mmCIF file of C-alpha atoms and ligand atoms in Angstrom:
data_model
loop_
_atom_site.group_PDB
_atom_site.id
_atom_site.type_symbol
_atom_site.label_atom_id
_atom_site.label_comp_id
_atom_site.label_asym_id
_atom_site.label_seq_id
_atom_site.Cartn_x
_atom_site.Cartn_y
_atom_site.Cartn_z
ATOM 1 C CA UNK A 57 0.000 0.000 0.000
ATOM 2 C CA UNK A 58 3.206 2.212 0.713
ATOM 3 C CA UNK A 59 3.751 2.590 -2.715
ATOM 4 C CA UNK A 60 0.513 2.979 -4.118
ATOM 5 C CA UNK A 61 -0.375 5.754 -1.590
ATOM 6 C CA UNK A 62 3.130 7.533 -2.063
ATOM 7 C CA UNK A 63 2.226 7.936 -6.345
ATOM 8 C CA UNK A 64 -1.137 8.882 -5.112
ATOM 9 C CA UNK A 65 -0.242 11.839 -2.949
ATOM 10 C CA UNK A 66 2.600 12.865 -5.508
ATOM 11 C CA UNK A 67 0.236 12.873 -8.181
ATOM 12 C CA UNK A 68 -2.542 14.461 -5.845
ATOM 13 C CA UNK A 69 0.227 17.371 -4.925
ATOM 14 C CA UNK A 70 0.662 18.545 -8.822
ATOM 15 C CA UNK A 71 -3.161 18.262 -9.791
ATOM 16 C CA UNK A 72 -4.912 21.333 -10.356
ATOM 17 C CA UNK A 73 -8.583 20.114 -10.469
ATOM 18 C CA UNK A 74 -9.616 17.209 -7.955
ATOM 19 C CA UNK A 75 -13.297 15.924 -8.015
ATOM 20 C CA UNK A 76 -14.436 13.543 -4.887
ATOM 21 C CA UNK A 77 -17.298 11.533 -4.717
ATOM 22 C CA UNK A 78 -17.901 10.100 -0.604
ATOM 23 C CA UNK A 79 -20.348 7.776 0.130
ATOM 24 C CA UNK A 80 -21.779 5.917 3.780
ATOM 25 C CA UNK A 81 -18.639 4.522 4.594
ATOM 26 C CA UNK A 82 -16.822 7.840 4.670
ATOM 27 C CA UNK A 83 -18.936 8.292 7.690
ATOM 28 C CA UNK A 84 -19.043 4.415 9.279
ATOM 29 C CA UNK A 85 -15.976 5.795 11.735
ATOM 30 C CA UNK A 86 -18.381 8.258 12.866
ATOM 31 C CA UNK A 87 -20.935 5.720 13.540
ATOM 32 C CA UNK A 88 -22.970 5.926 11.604
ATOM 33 C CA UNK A 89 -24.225 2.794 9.699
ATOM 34 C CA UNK A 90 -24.090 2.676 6.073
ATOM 35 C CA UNK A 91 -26.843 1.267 3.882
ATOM 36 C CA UNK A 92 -25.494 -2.545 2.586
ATOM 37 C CA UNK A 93 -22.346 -2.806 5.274
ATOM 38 C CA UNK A 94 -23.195 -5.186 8.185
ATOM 39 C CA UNK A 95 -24.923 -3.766 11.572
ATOM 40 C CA UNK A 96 -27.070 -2.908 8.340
ATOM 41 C CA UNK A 97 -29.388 0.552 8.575
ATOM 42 C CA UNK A 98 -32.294 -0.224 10.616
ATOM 43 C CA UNK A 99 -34.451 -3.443 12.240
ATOM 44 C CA UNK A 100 -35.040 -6.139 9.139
ATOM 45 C CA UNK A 101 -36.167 -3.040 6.190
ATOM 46 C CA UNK A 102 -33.855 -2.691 3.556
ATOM 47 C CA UNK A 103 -33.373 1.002 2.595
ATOM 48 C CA UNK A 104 -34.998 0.255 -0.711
ATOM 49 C CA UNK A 105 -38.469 -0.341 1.640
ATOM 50 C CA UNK A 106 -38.059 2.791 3.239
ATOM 51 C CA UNK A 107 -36.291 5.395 1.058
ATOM 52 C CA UNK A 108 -39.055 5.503 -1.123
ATOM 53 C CA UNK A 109 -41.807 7.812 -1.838
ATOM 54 C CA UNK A 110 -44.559 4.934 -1.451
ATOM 55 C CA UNK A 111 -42.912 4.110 1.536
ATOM 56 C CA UNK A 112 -43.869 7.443 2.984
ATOM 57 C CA UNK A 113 -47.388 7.502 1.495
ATOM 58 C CA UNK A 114 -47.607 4.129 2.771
ATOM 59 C CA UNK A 115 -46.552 4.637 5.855
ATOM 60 C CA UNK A 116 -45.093 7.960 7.077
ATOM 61 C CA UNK A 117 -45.310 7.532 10.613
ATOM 62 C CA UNK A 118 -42.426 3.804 9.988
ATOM 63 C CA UNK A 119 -40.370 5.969 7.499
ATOM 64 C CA UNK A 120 -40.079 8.867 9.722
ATOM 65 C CA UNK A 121 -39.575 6.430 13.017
ATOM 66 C CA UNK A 122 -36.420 5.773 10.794
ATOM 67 C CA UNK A 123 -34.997 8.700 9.820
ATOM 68 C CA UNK A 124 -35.420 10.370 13.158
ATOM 69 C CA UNK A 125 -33.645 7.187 14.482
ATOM 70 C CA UNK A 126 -30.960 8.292 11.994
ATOM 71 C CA UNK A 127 -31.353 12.347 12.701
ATOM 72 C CA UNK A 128 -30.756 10.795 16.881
ATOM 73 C CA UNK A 129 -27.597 9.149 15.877
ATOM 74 C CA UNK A 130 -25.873 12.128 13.399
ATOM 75 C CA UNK A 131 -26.677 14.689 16.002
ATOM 76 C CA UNK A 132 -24.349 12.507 18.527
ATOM 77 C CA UNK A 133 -21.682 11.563 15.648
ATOM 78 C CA UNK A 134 -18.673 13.844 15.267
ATOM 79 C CA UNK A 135 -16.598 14.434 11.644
ATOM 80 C CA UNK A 136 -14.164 11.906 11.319
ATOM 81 C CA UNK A 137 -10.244 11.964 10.341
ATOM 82 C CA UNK A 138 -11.773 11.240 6.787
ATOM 83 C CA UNK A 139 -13.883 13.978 6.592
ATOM 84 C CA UNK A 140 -11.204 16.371 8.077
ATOM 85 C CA UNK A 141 -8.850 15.114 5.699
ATOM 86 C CA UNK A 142 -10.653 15.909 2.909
ATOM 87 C CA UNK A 143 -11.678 19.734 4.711
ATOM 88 C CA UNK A 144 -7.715 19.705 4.131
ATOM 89 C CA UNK A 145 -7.085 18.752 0.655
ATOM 90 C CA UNK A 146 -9.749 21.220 -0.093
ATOM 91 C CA UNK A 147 -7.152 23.849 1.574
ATOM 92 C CA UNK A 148 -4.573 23.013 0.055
ATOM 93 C CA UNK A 149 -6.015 22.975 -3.855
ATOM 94 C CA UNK A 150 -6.903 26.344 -3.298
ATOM 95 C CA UNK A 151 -3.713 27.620 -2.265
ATOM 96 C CA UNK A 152 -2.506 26.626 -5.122
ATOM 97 C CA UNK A 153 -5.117 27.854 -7.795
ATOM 98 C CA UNK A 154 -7.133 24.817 -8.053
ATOM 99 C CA UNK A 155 -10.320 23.311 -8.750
ATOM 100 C CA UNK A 156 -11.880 20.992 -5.471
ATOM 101 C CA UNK A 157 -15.098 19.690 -5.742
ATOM 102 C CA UNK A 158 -16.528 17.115 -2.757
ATOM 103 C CA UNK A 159 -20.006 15.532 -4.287
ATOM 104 C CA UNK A 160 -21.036 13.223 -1.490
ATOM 105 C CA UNK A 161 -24.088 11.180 -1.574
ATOM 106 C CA UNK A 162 -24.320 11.066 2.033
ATOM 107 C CA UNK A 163 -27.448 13.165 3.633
ATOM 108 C CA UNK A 164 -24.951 13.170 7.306
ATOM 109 C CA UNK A 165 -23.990 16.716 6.893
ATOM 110 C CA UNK A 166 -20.462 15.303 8.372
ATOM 111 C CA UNK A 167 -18.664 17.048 5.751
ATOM 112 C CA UNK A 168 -20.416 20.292 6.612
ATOM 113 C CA UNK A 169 -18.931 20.099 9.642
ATOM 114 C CA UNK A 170 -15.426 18.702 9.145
ATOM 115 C CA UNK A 171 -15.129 22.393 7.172
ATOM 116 C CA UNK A 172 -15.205 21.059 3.554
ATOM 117 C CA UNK A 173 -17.032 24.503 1.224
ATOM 118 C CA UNK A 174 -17.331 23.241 -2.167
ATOM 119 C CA UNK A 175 -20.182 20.572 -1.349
ATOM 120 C CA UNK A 176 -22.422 18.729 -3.895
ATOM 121 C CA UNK A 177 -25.115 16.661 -2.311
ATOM 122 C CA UNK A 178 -26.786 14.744 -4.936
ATOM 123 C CA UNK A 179 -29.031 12.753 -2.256
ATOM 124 C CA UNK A 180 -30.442 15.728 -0.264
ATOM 125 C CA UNK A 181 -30.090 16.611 3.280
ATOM 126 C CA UNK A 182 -31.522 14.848 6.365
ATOM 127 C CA UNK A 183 -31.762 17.978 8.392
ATOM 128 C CA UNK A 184 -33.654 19.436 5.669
ATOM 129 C CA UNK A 185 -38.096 19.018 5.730
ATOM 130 C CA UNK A 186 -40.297 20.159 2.907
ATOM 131 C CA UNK A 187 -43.857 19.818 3.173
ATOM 132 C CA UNK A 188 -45.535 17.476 0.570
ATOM 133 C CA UNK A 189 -48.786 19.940 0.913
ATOM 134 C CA UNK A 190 -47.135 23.659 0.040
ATOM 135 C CA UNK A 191 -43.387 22.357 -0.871
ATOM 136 C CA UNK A 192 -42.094 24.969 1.928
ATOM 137 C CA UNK A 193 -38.808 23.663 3.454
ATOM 138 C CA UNK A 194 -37.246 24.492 6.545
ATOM 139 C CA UNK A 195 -33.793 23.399 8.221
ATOM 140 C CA UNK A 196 -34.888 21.457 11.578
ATOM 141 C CA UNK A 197 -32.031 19.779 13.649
ATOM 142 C CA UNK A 198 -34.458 18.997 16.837
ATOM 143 C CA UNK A 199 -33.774 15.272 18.163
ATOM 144 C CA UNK A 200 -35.865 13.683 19.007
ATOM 145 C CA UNK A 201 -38.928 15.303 16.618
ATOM 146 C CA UNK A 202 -41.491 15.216 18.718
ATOM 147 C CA UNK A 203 -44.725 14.443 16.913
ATOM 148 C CA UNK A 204 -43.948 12.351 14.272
ATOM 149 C CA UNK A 205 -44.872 12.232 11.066
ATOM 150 C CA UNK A 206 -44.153 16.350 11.540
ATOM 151 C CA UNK A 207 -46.880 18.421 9.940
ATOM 152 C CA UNK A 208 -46.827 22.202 7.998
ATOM 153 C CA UNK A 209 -47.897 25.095 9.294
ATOM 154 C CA UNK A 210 -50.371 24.422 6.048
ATOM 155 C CA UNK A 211 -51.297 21.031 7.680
ATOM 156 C CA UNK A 212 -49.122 19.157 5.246
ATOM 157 C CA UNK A 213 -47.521 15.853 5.963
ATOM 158 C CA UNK A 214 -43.416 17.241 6.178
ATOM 159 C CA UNK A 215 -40.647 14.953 4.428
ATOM 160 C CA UNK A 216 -37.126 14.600 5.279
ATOM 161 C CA UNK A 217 -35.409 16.784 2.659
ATOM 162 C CA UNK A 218 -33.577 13.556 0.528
ATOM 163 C CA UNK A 219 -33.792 12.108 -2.430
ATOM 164 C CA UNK A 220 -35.553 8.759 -2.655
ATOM 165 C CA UNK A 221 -35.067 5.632 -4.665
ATOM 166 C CA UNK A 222 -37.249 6.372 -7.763
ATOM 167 C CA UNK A 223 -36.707 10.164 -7.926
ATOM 168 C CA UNK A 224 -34.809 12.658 -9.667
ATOM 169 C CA UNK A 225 -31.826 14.329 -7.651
ATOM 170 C CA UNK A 226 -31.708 18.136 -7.726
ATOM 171 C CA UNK A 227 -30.608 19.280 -11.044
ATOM 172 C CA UNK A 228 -28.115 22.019 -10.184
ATOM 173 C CA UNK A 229 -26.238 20.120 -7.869
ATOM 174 C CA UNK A 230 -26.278 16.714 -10.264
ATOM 175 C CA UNK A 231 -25.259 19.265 -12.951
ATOM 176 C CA UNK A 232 -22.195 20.807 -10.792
ATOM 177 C CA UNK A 233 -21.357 17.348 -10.197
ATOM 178 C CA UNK A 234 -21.277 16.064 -13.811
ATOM 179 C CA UNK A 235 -19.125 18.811 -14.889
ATOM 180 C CA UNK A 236 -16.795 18.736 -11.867
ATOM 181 C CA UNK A 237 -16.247 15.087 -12.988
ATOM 182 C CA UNK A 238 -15.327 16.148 -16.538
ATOM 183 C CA UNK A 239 -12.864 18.956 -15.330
ATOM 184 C CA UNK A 240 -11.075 16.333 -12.622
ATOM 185 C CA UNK A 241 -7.819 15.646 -13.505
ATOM 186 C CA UNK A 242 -8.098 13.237 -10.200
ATOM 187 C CA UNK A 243 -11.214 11.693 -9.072
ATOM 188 C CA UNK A 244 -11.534 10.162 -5.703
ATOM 189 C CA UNK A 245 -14.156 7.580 -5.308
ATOM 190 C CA UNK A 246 -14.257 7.240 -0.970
ATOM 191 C CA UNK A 247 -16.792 4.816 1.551
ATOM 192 C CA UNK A 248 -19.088 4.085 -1.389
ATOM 193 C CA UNK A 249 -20.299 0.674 -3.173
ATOM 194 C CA UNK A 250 -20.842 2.831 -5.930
ATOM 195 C CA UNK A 251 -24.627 0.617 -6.874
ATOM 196 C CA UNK A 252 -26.710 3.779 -6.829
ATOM 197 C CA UNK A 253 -26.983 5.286 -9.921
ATOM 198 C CA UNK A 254 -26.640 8.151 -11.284
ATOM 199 C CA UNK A 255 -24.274 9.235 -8.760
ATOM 200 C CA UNK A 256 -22.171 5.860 -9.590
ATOM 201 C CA UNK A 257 -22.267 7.440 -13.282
ATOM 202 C CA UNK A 258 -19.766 10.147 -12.383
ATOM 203 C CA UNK A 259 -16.908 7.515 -12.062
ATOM 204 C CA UNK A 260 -17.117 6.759 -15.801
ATOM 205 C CA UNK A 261 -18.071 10.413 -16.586
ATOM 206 C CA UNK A 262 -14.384 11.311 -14.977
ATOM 207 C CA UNK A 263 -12.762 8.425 -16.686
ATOM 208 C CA UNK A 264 -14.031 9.237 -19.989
ATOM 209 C CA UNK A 265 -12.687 12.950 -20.201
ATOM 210 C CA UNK A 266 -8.991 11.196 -18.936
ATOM 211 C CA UNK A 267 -9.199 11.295 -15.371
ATOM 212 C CA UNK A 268 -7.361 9.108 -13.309
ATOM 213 C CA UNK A 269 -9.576 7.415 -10.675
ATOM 214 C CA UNK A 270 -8.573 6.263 -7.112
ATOM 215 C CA UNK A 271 -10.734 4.245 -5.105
ATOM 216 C CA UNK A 272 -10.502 4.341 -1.188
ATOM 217 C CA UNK A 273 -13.051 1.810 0.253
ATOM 218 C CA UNK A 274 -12.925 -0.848 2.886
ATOM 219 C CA UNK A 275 -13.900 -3.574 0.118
ATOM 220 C CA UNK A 276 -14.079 -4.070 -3.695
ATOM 221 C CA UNK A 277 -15.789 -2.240 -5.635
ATOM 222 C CA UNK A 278 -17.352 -2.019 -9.261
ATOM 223 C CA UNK A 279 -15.269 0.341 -10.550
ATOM 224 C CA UNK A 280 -12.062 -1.390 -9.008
ATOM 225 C CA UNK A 281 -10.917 -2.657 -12.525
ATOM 226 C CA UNK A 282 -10.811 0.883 -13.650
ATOM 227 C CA UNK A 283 -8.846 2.312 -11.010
ATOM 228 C CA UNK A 284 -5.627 3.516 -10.867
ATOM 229 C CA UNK A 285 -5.354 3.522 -7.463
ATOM 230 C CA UNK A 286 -7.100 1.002 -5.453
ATOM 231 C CA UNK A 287 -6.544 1.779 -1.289
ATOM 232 C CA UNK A 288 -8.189 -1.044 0.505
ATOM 233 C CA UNK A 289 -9.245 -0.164 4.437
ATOM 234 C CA UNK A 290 -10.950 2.053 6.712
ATOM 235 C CA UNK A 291 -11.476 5.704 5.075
ATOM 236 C CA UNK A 292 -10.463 7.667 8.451
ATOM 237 C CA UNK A 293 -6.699 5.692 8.520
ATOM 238 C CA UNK A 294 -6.431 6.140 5.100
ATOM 239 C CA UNK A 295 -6.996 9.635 3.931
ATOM 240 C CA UNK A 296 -4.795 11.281 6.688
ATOM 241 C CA UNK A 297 -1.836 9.478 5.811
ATOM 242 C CA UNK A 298 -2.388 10.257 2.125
ATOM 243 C CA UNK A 299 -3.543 14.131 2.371
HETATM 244 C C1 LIG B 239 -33.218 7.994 -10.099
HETATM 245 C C2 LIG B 239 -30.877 9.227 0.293
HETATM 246 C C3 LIG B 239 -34.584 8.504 -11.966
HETATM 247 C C4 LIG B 239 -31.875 8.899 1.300
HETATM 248 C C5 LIG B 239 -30.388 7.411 -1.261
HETATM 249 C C6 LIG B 239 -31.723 -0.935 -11.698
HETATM 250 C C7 LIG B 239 -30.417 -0.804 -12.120
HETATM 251 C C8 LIG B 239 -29.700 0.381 -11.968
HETATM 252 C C9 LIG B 239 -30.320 1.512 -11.369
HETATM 253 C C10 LIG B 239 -31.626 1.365 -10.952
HETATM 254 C C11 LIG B 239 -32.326 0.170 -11.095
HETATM 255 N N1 LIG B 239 -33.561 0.336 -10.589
HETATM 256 C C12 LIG B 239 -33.661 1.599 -10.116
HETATM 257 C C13 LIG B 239 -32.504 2.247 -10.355
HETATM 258 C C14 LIG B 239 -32.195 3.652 -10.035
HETATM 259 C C15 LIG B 239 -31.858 3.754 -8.555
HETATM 260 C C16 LIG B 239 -30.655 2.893 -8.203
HETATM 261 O O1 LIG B 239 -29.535 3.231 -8.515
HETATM 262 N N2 LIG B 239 -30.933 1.752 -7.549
HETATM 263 C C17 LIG B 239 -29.839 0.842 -7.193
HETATM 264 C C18 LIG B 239 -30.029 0.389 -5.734
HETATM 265 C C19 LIG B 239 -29.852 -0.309 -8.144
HETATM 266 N N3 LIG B 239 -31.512 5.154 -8.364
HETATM 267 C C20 LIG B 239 -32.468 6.032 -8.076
HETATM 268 O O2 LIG B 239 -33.634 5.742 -7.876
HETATM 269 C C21 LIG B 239 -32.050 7.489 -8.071
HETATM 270 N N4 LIG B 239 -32.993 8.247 -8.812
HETATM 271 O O3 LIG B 239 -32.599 7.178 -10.734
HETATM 272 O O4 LIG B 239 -34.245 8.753 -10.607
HETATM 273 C C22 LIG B 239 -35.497 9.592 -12.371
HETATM 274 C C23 LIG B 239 -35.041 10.547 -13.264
HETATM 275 C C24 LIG B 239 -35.916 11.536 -13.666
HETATM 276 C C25 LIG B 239 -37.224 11.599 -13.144
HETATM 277 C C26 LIG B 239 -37.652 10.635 -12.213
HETATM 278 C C27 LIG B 239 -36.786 9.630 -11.814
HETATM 279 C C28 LIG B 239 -32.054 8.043 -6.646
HETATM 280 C C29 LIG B 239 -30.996 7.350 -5.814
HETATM 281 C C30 LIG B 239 -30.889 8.039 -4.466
HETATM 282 C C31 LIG B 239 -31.530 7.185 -3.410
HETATM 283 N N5 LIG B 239 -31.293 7.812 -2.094
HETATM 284 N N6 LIG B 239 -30.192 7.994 -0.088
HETATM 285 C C32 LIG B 239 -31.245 8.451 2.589
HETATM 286 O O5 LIG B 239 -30.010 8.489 2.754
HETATM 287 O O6 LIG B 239 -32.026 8.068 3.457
HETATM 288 S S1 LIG B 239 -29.376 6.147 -1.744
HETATM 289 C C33 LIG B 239 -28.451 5.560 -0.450
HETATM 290 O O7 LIG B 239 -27.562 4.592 -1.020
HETATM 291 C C34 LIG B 239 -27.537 6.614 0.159
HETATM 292 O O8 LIG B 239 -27.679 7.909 -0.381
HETATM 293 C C35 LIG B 239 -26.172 6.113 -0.185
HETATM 294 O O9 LIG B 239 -25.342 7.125 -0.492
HETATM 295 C C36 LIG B 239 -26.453 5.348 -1.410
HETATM 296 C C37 LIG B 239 -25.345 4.454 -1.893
HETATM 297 O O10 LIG B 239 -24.849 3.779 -0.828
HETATM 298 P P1 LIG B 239 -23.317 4.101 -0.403
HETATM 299 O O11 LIG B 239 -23.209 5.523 0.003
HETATM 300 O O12 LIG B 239 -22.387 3.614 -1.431
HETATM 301 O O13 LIG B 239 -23.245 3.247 0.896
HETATM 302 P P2 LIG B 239 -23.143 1.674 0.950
HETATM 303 O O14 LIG B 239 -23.572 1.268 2.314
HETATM 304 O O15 LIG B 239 -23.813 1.079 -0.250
HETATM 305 O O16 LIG B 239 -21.581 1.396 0.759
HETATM 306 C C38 LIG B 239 -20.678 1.852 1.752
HETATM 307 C C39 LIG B 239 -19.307 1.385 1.298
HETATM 308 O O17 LIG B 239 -18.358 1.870 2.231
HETATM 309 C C40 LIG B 239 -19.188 -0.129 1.278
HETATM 310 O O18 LIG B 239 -18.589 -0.515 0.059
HETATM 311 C C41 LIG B 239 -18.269 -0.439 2.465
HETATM 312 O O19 LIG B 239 -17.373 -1.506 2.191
HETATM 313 C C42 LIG B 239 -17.482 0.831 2.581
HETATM 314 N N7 LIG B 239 -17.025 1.136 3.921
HETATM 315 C C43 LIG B 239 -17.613 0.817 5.113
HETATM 316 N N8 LIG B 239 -16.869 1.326 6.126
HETATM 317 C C44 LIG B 239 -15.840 1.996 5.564
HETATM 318 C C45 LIG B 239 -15.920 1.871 4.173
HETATM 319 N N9 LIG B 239 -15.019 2.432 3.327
HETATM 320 C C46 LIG B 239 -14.000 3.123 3.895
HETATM 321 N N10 LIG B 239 -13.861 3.285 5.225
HETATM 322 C C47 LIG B 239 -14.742 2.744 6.090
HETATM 323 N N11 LIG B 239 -14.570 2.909 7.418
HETATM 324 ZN ZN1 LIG B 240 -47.036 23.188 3.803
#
């Protein structure tokens, strides 16, 4: 690994335009379970049953028993050497005139917090609600929520503010993405299984303008055979020793 990581950070040092895509396991160190690791998300539901928007019509008061669960457990989770480390390399690119771009698809907000600006969040926010009634959203951070499902002022059933499987992600930020992707001379793929598409997409978006693609995760991944780099192990070990 000495090696690979050394030609890594060399080549890391000299690049002027870095794109980064994180996914959960950026933010397992913080404890925070990710969706297909073990300790799995939540009871026996598969996130498929409950990110979904006929989940919620189904059942809002089961899919917001989850992601309250979830809101509980950020609120207590602190940024991890990962996500600092990435705050950094942010830092440092624009010291030198570069181009950073962090698209996560996490909905944590750990990256808010570890410092990082130049944030793309293709899957929405958890701390985010928008009412299904009037669309009005509002930033809530109270844990626990206390009447659950939370309603509008307008008497509308509120939503946590993410994207679910089945809908479109927000078009500026998927388009910011995209054409950090193209511009990335570097393109770190971190913590994800890279499965969900389109965000998956943007490792072949970055490979087909000539980017050279390094993969941190803490097992194989899809996009493995077109690596350059391939780090194998925990994100928060990792990225500190190579930024
Ligand atoms: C859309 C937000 C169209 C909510 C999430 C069939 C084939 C291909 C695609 C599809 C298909 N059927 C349907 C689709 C499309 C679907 C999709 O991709 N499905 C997959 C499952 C097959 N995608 C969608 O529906 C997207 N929308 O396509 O819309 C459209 C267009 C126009 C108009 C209408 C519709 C929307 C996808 C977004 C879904 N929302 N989350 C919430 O968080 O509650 S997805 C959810 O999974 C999270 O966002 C998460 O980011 C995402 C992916 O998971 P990962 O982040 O990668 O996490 P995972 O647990 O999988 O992996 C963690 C990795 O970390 C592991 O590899 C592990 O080894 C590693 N790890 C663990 N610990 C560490 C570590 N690595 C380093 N260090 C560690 N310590
Ligand atoms: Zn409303």
């Amino acid at each position: 690994m000495g090696e690979i990581l050394e030609t890594l950070r060399e080549a890391l040092q000299q690049a002027k335009s870095v794109a980064v895509l994180t996914g959960a396991g950026i933010s397992a160190e913080s404890g925070i379970p990710t969706f297909r690791g073990p300790g799995g998300l939540w009871r026996n539901y598969s996130p498929q049953e409950l990110a979904t928007p006929e989940a919620f019509a189904r059942d809002p008061r089961l899919v917001w028993e989850w992601y309250d669960w979830r809101r509980g457990l950020i609120a207590k989770a602190q940024a991890n050497a990962g996500h600092l480390a990435l705050a950094g390399l942010e830092r440092q690119i624009a010291q030198v005139g570069g181009r950073f771009t962090l698209v996560t698809q996490n909905v944590d907000g750990l990256h808010d917090r570890a410092g990082s600006r130049n944030i793309r969040k293709l899957h929405g926010d958890i701390w985010l609600l928008r009412c299904v009634g009037c669309g009005r959203e509002e930033r809530n951070e109270q844990v626990p929520l206390t009447a659950l499902p939370p309603r509008c002022t307008c008497g509308g059933l509120l939503r946590p503010g993410v994207v679910w499987f089945g809908e479109p992600l927000p078009l500026e930020e998927w388009g910011r993405a995209v054409q950090a992707s193209r511009n990335a001379e570097i393109f770190l793929a971190i913590g994800t299984s890279a499965v969900v598409y389109p965000a998956a997409g943007l490792m072949e978006v970055a490979k087909e303008a000539g980017a050279r693609l390094a993969v941190v995760n803490a097992e194989p991944t899809p996009f493995d055979a077109d690596a350059d780099w391939i780090l194998t192990g925990r994100a928060g070990e990792i990225l500190p020793r190579l930024l």
